[in-house]
PDB file of C-alpha atoms in Angstrom:
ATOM      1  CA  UNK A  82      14.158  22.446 -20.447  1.00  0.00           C
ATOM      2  CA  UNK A  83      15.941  19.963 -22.137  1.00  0.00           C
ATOM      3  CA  UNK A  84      14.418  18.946 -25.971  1.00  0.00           C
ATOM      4  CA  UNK A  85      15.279  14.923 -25.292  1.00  0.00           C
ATOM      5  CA  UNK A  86      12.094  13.127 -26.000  1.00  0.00           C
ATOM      6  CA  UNK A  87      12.117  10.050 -23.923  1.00  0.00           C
ATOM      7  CA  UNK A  88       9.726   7.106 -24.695  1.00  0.00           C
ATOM      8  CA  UNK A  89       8.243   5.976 -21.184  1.00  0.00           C
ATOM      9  CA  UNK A  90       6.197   2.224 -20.654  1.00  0.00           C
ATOM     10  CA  UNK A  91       3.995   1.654 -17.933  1.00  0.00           C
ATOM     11  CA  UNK A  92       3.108  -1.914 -17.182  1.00  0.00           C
ATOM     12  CA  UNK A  93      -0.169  -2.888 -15.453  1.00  0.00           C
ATOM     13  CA  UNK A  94      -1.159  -0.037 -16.974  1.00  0.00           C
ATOM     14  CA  UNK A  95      -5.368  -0.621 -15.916  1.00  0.00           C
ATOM     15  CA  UNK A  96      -4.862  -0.492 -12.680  1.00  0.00           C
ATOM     16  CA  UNK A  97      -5.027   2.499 -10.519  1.00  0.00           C
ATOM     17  CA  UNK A  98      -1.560   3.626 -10.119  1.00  0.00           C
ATOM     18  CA  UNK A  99      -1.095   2.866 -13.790  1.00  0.00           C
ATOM     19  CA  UNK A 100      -3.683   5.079 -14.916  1.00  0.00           C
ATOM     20  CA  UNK A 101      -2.570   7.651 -12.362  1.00  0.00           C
ATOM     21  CA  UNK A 102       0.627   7.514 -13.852  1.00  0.00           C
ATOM     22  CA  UNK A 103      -0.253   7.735 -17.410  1.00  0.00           C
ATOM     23  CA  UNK A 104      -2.317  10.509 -16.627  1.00  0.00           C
ATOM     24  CA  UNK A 105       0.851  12.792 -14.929  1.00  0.00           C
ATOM     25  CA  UNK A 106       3.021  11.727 -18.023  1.00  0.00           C
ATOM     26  CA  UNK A 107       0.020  13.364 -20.524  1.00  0.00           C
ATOM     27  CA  UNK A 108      -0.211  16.405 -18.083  1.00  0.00           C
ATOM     28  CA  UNK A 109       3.099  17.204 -17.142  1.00  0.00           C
ATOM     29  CA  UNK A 110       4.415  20.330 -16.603  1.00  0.00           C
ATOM     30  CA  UNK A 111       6.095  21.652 -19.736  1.00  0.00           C
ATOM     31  CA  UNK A 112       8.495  23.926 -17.211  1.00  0.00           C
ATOM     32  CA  UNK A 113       9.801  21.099 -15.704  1.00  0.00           C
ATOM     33  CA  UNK A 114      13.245  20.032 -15.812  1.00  0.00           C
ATOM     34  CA  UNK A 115      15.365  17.345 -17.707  1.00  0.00           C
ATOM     35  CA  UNK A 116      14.290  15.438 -20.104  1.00  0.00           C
ATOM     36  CA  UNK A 117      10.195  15.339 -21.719  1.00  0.00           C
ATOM     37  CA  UNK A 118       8.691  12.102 -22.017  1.00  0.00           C
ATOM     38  CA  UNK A 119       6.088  11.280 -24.033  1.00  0.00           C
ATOM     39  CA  UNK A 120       3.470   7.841 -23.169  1.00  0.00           C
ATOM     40  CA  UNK A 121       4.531   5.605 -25.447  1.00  0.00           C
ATOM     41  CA  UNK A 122       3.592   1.647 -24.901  1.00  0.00           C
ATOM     42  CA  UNK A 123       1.756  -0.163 -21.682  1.00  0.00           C
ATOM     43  CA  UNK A 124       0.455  -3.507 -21.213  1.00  0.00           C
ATOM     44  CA  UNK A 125      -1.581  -5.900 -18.344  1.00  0.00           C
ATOM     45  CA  UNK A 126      -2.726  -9.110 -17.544  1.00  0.00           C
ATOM     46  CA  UNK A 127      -3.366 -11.244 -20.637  1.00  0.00           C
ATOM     47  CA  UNK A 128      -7.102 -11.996 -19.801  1.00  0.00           C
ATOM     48  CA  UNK A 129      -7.617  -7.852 -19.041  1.00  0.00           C
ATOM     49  CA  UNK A 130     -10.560  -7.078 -21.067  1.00  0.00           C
ATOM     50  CA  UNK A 131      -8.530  -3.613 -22.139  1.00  0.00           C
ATOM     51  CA  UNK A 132      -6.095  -5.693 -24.359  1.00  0.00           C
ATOM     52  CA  UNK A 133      -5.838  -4.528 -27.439  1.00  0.00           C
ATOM     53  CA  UNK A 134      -7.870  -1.336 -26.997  1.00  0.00           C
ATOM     54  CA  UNK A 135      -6.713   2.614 -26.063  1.00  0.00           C
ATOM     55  CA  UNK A 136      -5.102   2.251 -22.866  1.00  0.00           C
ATOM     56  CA  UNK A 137      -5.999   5.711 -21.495  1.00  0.00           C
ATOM     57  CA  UNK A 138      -8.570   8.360 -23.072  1.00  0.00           C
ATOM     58  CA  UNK A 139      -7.049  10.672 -25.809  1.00  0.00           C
ATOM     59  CA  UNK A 140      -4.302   8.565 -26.626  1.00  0.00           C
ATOM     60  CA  UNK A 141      -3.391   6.331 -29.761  1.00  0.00           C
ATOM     61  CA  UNK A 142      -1.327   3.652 -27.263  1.00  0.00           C
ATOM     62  CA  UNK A 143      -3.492   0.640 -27.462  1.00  0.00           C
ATOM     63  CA  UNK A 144      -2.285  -2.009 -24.347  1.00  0.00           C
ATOM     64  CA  UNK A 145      -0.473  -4.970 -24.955  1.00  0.00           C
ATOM     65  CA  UNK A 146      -0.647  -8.255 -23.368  1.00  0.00           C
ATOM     66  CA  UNK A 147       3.298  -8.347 -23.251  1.00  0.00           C
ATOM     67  CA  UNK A 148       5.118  -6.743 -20.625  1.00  0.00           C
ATOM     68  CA  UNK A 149       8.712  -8.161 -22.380  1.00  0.00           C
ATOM     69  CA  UNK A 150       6.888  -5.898 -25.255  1.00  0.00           C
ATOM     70  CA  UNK A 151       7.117  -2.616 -23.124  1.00  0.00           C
ATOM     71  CA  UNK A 152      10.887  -2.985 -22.061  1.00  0.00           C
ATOM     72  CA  UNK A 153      11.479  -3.360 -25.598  1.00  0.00           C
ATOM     73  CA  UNK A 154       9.863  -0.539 -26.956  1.00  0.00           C
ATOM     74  CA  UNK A 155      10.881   1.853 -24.369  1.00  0.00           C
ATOM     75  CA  UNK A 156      13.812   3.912 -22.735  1.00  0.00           C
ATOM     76  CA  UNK A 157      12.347   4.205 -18.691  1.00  0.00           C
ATOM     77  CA  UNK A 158       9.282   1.761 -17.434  1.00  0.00           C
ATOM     78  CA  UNK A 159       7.562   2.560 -14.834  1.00  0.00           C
ATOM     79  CA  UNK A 160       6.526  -0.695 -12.717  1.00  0.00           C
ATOM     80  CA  UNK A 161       4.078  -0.898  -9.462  1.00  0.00           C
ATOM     81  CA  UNK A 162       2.571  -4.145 -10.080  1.00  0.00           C
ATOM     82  CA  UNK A 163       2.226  -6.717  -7.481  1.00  0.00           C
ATOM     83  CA  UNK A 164       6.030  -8.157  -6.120  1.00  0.00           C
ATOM     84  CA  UNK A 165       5.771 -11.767  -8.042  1.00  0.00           C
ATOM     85  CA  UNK A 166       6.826  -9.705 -10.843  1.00  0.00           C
ATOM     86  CA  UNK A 167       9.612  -7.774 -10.505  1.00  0.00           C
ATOM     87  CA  UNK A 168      12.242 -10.451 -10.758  1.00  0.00           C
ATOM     88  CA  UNK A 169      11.041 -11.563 -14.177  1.00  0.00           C
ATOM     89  CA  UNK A 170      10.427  -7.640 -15.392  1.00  0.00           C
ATOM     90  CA  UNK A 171      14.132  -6.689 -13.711  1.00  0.00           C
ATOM     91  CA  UNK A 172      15.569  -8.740 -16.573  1.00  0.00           C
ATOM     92  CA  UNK A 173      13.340  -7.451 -19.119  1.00  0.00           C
ATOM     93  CA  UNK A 174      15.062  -4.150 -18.343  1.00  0.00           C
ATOM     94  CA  UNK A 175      18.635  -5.764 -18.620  1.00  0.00           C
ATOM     95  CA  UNK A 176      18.245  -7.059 -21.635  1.00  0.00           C
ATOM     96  CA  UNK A 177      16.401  -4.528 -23.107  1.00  0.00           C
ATOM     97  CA  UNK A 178      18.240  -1.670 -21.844  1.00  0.00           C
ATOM     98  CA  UNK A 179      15.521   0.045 -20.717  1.00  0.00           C
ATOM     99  CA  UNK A 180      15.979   2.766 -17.543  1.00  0.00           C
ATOM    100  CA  UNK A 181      13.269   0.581 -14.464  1.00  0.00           C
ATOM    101  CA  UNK A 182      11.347   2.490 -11.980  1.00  0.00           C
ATOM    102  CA  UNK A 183      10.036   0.210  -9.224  1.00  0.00           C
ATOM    103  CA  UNK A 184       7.176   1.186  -7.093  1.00  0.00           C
ATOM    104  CA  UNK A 185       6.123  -2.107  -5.844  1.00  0.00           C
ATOM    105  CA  UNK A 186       6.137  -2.786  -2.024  1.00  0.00           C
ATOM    106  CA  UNK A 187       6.557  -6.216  -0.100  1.00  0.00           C
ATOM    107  CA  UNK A 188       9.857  -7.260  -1.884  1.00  0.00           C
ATOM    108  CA  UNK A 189      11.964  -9.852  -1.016  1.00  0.00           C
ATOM    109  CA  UNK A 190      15.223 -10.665  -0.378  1.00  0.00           C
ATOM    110  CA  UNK A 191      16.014 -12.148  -4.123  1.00  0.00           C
ATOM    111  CA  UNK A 192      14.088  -9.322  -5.535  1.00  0.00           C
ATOM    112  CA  UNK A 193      16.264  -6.510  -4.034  1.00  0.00           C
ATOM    113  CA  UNK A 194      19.277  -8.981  -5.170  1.00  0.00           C
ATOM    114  CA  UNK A 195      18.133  -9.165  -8.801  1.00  0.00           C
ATOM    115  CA  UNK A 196      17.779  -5.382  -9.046  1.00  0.00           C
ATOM    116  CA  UNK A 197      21.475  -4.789  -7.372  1.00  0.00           C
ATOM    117  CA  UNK A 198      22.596  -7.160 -10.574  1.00  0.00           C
ATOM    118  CA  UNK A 199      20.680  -4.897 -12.759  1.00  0.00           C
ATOM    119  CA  UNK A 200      21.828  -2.010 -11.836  1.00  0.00           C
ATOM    120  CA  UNK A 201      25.186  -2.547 -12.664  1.00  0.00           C
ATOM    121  CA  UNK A 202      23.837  -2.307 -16.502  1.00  0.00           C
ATOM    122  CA  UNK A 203      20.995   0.005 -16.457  1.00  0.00           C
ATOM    123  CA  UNK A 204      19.323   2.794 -14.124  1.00  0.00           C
ATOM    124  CA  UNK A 205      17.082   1.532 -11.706  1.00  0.00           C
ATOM    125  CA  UNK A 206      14.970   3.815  -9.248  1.00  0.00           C
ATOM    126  CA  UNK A 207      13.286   1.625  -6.475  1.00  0.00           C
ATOM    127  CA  UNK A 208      11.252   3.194  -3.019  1.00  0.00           C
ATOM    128  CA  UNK A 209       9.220   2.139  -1.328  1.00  0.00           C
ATOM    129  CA  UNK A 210       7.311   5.280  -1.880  1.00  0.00           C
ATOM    130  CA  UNK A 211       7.522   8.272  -4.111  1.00  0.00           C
ATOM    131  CA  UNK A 212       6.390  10.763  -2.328  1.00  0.00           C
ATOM    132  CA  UNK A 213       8.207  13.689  -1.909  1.00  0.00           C
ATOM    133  CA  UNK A 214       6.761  14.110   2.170  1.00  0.00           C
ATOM    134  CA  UNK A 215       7.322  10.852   2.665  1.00  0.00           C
ATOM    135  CA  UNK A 216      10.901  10.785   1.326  1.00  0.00           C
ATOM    136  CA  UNK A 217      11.293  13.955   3.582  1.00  0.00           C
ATOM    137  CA  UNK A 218      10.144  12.071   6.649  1.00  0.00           C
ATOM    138  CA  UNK A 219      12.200   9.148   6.527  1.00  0.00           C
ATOM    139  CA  UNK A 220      15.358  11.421   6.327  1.00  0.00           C
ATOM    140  CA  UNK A 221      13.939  13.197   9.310  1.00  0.00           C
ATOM    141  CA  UNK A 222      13.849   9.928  10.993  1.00  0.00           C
ATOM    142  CA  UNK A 223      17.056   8.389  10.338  1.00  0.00           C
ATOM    143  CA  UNK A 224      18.858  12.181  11.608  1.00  0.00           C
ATOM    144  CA  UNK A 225      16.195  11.735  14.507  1.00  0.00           C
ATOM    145  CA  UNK A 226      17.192   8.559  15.340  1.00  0.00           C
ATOM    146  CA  UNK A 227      20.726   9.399  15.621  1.00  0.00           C
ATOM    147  CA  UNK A 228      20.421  12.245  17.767  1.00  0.00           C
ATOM    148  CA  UNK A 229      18.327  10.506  20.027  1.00  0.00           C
ATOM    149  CA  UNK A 230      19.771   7.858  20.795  1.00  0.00           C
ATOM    150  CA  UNK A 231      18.391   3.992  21.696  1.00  0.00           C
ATOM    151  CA  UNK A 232      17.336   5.113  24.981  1.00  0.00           C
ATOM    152  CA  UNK A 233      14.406   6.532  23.037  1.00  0.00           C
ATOM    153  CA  UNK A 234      11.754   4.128  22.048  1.00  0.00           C
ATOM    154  CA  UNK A 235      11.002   3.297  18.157  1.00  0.00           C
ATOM    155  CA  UNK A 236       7.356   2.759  17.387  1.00  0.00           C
ATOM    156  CA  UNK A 237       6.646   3.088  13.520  1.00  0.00           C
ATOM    157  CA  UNK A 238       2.613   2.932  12.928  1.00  0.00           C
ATOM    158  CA  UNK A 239       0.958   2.553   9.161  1.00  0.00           C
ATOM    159  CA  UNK A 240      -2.993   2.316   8.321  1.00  0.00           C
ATOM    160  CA  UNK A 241      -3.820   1.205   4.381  1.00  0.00           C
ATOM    161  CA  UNK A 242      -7.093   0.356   2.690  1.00  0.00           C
ATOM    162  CA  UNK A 243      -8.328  -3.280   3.003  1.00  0.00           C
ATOM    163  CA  UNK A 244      -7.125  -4.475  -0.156  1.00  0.00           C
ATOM    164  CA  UNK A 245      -3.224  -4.087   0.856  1.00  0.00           C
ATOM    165  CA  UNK A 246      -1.434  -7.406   0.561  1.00  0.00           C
ATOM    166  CA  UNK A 247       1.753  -7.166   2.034  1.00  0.00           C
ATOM    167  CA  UNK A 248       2.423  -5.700   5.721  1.00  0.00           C
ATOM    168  CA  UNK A 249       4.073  -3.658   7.055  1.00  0.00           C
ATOM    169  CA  UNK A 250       4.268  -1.629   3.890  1.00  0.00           C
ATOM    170  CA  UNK A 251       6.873  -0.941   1.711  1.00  0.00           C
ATOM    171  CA  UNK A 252       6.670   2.715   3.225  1.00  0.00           C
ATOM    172  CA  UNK A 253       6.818   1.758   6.697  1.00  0.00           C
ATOM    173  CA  UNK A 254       9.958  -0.539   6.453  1.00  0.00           C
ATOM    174  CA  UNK A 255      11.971   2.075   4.582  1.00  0.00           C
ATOM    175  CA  UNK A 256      11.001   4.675   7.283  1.00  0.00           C
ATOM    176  CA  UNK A 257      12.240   2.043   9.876  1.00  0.00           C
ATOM    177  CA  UNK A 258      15.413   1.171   7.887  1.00  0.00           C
ATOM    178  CA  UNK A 259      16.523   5.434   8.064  1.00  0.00           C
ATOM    179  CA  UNK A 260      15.491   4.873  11.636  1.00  0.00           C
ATOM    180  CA  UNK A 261      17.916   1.821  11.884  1.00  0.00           C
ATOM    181  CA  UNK A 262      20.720   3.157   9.907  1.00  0.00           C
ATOM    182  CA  UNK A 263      20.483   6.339  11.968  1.00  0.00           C
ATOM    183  CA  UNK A 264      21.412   4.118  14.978  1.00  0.00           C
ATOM    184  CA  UNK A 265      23.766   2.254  13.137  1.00  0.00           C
ATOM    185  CA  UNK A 266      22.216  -1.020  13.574  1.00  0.00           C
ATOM    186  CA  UNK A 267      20.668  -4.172  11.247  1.00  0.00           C
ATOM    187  CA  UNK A 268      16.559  -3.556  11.292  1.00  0.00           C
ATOM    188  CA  UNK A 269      15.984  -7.051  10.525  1.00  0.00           C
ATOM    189  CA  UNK A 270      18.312  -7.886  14.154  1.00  0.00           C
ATOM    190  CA  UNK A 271      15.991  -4.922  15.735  1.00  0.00           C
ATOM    191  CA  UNK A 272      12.304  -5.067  14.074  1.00  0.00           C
ATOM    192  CA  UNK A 273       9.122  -6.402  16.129  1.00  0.00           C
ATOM    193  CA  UNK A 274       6.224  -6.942  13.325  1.00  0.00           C
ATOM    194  CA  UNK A 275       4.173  -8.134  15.834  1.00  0.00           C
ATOM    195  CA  UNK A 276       2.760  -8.399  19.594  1.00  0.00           C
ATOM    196  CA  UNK A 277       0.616 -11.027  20.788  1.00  0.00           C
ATOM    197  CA  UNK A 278       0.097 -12.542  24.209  1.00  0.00           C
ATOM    198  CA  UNK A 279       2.602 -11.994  27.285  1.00  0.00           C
ATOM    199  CA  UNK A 280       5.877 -10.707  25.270  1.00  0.00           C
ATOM    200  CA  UNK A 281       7.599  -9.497  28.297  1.00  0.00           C
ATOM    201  CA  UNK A 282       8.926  -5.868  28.443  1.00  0.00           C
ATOM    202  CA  UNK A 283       9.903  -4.134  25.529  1.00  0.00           C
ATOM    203  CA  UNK A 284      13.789  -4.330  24.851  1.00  0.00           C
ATOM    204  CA  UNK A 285      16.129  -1.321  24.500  1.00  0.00           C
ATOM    205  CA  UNK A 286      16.708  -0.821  21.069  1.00  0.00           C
ATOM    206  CA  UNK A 287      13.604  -2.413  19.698  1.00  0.00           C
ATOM    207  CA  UNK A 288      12.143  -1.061  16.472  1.00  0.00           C
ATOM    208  CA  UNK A 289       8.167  -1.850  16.437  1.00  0.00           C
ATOM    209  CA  UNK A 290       5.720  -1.649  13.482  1.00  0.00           C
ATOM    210  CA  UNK A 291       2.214  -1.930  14.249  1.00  0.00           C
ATOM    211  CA  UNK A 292      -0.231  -2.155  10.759  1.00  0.00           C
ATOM    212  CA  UNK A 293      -3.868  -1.372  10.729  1.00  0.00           C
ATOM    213  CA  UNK A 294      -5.642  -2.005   7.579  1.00  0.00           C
ATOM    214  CA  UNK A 295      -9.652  -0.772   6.831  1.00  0.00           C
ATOM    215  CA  UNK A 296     -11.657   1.353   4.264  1.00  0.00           C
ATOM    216  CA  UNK A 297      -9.919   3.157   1.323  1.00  0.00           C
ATOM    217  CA  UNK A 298      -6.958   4.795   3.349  1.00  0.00           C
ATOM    218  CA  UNK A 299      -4.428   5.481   0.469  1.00  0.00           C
ATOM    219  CA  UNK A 300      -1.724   5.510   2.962  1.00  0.00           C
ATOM    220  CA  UNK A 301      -0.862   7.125   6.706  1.00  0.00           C
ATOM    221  CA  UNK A 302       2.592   6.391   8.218  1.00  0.00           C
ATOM    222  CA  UNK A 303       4.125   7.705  11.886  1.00  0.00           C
ATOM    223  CA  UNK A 304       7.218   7.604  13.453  1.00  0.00           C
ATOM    224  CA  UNK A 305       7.080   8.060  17.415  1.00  0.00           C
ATOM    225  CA  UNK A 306      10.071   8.162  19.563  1.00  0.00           C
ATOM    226  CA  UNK A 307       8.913   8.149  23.037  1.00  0.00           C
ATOM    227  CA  UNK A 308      11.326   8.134  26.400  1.00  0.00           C
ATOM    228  CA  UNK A 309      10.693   8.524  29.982  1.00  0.00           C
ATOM    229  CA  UNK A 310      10.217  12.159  29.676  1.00  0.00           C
ATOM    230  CA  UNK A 311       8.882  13.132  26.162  1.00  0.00           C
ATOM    231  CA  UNK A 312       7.672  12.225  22.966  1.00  0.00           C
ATOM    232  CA  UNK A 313       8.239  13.436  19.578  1.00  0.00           C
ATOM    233  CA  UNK A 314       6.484  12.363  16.144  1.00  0.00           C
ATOM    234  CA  UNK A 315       6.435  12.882  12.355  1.00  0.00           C
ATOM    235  CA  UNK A 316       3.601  12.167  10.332  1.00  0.00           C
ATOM    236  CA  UNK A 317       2.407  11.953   7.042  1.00  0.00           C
ATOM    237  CA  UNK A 318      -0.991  11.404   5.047  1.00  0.00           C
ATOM    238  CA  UNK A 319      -1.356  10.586   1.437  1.00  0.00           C
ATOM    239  CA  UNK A 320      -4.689  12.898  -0.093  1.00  0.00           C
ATOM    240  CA  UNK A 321      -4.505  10.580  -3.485  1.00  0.00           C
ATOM    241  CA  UNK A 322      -2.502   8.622  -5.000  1.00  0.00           C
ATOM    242  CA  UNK A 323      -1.321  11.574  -7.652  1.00  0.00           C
ATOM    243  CA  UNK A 324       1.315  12.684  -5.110  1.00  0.00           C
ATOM    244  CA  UNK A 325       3.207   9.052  -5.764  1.00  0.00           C
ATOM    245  CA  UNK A 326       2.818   8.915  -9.772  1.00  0.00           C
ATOM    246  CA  UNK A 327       4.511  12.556  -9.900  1.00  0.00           C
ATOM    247  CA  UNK A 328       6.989  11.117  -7.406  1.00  0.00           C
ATOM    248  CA  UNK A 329       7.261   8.425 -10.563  1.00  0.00           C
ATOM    249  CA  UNK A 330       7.042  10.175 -13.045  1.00  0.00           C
ATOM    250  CA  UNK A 331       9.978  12.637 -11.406  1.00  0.00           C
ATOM    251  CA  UNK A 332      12.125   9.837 -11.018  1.00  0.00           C
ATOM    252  CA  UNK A 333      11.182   8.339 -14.681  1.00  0.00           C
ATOM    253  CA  UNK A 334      12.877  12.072 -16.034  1.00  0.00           C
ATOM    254  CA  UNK A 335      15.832  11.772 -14.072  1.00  0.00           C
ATOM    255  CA  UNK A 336      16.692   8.089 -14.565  1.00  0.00           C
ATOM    256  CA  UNK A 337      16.892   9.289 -18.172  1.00  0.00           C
ATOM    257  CA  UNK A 338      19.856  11.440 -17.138  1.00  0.00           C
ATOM    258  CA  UNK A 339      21.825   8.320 -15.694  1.00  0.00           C
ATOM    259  CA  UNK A 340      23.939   5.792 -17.077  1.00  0.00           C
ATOM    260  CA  UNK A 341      23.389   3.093 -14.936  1.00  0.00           C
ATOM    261  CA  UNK A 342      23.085   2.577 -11.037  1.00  0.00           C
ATOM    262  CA  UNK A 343      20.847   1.406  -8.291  1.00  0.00           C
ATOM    263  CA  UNK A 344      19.025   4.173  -6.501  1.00  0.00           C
ATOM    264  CA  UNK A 345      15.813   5.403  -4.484  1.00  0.00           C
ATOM    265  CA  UNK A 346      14.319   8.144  -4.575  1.00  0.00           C
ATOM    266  CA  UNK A 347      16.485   9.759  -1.965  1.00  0.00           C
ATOM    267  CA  UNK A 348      19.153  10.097  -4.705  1.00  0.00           C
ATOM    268  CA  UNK A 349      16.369  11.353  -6.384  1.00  0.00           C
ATOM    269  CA  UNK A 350      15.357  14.459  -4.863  1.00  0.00           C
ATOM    270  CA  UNK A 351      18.978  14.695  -3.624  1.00  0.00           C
ATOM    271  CA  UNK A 352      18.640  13.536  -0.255  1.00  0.00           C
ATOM    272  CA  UNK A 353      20.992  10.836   0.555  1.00  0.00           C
ATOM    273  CA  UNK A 354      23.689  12.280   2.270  1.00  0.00           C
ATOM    274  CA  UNK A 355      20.663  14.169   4.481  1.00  0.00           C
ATOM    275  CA  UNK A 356      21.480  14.646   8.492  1.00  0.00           C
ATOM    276  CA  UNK A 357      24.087  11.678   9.163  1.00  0.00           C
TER     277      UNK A 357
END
């Protein structure tokens, strides 16, 4: 294992990926590979009654109100708070220097733009989702997709606790943008998001998401590819939400190996050049 120390920020630290997070920093495994980093600064919402107290139990960081504060101070932030910020926290990284790892979902088209810029100075690490299953699935689906064909039917399903705000998720788009690039087509010229009414019969090459939100599902994606004859489908189910801060916290220890760069956590776990 390498000796570098690397000084890692998480901002909206008090919520519950950021305490997930900070919690598989202070336990990771000392065996693991590349480069050890050690919790050093976090902030949240100014008005969060945690400012200016110990962020986390059994640790001396005490959270800021300053999320400008955190790029400063560190060398890789870790960053799943909700999408309004990751244009503003993108340039905290470039002009900071600091390594970004973006787990936020429901991104736009600027945000994705911002973070190509970025990326051209510093490392940054976006998904959306770390899981290693999930990461697995969507290359299974894009080398699925190819083999199959567009005579076989696309139908991408995700269910998510009630307090989700953005739909489909983060995870189910990237899961139908393998499937798209698979067929070498443009999801957003292929995607149906929704189906209401008489929509007439379904095209050939359609993509469709269907979303279901209730409870306190962490997170349940499936890909179904369905013709005339048969039907094949991958699946996956989140347990808790530790299986996406180690994805983090993976991809925190290997942006500190890189230069600069945008990538996802395909590049990650060395699965971009999977199947096609």
């Amino acid at each position: 294992m390498s000796e570098k120390k690397v000084k890692v920020g998480v901002v909206g630290a008090m919520g519950r990926m950021g305490q997930s997070i900070i919690q598989t920093i202070l336990t990771q495994d000392d065996k693991a590979n590349g480069a050890r980093l050690e919790f050093f600064t976090a902030s949240d919402v100014a008005n969060h009654p945690g400012v200016g107290k110990e962020c986390y139990p059994a640790t001396r960081v005490t959270l800021n109100a300053s999320s400008e504060s955190v790029f400063e101070q560190s060398d890789v932030v870790i960053d799943f708070t909700p999408p309004g910020n990751t244009v503003v926290h993108a340039k905290y990284a470039e002009k900071h220097g600091a390594s970004y790892i973006v787990g936020t979902t429901g991104l736009g088209d600027e945000d994705h733009q911002v973070l190509d810029q970025i990326g051209q100075a510093v490392c940054v690490v976006q998904a959306g989702n770390f899981s290693l299953g999930v990461n697995l699935m969507t290359a299974f689906s894009k080398k699925m997709a190819a083999v199959l064909g567009p005579e076989w039917d696309i139908e991408i399903l995700e269910m998510h606790h009630k307090h989700k705000v953005d739909a489909p998720s983060g995870t189910a788009m990237m899961i139908g943008e393998a499937a798209a690039a698979g067929r070498g087509v443009n999801l957003k010229e292929t995607a149906v998001k929704s189906r209401d009414g008489i929509t007439g019969e379904r095209q050939v090459g359609d993509i469709g998401f269907a979303t279901l939100r209730g409870g306190s599902v962490i997170g349940e994606h499936e890909i179904i590819f369905a013709s005339d004859n048969e039907r094949l489908t991958l699946s996956h189910r989140a347990e808790n939400r530790g299986l996406f801060a180690a994805g983090a916290v993976r991809a925190a220890r290997w942006a500190a190996e890189q230069s600069k760069g945008r990538f996802s956590m395909m590049d990650v776990l060395g699965l971009s050049d999977f199947g096609v």
